[in-house]
Short mmCIF file of C-alpha atoms in Angstrom, two decimals:
data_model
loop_
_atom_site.label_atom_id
_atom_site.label_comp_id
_atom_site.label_asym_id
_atom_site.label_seq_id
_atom_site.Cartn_x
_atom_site.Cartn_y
_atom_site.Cartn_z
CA UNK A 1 -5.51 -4.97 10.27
CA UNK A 2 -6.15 -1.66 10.66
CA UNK A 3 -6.19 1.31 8.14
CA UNK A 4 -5.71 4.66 8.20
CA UNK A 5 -6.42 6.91 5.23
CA UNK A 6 -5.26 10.76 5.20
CA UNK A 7 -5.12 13.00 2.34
CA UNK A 8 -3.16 15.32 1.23
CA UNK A 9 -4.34 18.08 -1.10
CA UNK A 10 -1.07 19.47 -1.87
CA UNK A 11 0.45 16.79 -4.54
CA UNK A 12 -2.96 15.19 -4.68
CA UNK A 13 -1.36 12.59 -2.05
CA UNK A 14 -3.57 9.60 -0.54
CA UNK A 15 -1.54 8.13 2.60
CA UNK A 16 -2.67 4.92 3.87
CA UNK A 17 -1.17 3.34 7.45
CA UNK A 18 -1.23 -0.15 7.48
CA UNK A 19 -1.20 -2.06 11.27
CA UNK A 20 -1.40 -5.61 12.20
CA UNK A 21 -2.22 -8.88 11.25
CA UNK A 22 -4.15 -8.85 7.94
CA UNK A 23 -7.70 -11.32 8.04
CA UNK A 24 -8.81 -12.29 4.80
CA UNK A 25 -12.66 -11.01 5.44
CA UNK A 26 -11.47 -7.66 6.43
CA UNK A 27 -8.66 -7.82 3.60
CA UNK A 28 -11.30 -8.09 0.77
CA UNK A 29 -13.37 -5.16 2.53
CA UNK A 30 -10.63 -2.76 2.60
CA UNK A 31 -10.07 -3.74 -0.79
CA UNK A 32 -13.49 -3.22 -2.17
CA UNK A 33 -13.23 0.33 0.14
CA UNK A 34 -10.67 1.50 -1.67
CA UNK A 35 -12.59 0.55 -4.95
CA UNK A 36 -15.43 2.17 -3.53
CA UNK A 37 -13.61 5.27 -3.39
CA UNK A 38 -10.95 5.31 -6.30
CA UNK A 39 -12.05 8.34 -8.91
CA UNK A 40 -11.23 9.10 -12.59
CA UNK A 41 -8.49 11.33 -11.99
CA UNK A 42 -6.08 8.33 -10.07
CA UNK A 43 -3.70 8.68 -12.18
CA UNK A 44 -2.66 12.24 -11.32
CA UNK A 45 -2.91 11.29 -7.27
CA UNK A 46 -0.12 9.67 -5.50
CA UNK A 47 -0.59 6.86 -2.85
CA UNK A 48 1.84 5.49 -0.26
CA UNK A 49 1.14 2.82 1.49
CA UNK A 50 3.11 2.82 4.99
CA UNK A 51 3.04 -1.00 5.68
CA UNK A 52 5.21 0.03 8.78
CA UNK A 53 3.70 -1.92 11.14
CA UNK A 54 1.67 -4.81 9.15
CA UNK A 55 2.48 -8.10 10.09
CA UNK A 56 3.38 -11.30 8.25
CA UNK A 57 0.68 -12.08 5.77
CA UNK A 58 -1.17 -15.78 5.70
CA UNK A 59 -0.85 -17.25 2.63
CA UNK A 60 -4.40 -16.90 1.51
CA UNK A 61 -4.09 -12.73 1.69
CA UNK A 62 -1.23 -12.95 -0.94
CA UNK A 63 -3.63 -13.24 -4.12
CA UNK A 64 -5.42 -9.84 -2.38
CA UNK A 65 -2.26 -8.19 -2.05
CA UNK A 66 -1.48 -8.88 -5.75
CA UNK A 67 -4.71 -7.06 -6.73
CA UNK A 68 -3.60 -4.25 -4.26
CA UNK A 69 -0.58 -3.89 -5.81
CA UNK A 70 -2.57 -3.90 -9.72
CA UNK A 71 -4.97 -0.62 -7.98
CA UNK A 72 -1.68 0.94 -6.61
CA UNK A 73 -0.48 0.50 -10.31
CA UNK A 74 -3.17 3.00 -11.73
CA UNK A 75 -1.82 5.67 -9.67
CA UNK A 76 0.05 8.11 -11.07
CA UNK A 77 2.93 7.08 -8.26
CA UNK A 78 2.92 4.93 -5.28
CA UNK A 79 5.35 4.73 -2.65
CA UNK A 80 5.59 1.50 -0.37
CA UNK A 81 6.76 2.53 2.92
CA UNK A 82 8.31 -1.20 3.86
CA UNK A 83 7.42 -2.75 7.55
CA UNK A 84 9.75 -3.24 10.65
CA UNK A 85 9.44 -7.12 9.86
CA UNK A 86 12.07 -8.69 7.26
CA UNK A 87 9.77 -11.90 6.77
CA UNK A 88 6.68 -8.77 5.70
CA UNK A 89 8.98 -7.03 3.30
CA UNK A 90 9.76 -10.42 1.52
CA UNK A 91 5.97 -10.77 1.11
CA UNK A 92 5.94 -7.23 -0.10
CA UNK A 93 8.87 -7.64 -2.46
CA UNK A 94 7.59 -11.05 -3.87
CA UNK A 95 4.29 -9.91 -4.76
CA UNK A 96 5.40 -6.66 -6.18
CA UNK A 97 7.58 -8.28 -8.77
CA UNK A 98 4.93 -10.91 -9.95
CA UNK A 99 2.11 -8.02 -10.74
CA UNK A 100 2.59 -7.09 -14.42
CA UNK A 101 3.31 -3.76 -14.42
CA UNK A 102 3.66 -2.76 -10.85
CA UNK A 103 6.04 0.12 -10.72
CA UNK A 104 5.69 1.10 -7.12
CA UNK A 105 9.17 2.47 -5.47
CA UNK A 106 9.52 1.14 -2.58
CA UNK A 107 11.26 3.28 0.76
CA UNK A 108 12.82 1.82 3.91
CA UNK A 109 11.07 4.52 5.99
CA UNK A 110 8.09 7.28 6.53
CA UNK A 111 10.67 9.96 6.57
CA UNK A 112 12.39 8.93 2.87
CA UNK A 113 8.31 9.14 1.62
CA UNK A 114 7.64 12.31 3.30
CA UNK A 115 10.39 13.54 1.83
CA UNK A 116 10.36 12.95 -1.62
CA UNK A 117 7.21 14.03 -1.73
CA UNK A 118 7.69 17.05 0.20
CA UNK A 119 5.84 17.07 2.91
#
């Protein structure tokens, strides 16, 4: 999987692409990246993630896309941009709704996100 981070200071807007298959190794790096890099002031920054492109999850990256999904929560907002794959946004959608207190909105596309945030 790939990852691409831009940001945005206008809004205080963190925009993440995800592409690909998702490998458990690189999944937990990302992950502890994004730890890494998360700063007292989350919860007045937005983050989409643009899942786009990502491809259908193995089983074992679920429990890692749960704690994504418990980060994302922290944020003042998130936006999940869903992927081009049905079987992805299930994954998505399923996770999502078993993370206490994950109140991400999800968008069908890059252009609804851009959008309501402005840009």
């Amino acid at each position: 999987m790939e990852a691409t981070t831009k940001f945005y200071n206008e809004g205080n807007i963190i925009w993440v692409d995800l592409e690909g298959f998702a490998s458990l190794e690189l999944t937990n790096q990302k992950v502890a990246d994004l730890k890494a890099t998360l700063g007292p002031h989350i919860a007045n920054q937005t983050i989409v993630i643009d899942s786009t492109n990502l491809a259908v999850f193995k089983q074992e990256i679920l429990p890692v896309l749960a704690e994504c999904y418990e980060i994302y929560s922290k944020f003042g907002r998130c936006i999940m941009v869903e992927a081009k794959k049905t079987i992805v946004n299930i994954q998505l959608h399923n996770t999502a709704k078993k993370v206490e207190g994950f109140t991400g909105q999800f968008v069908k596309t890059t252009e609804e996100a851009k959008a309501i945030l402005g840009l």
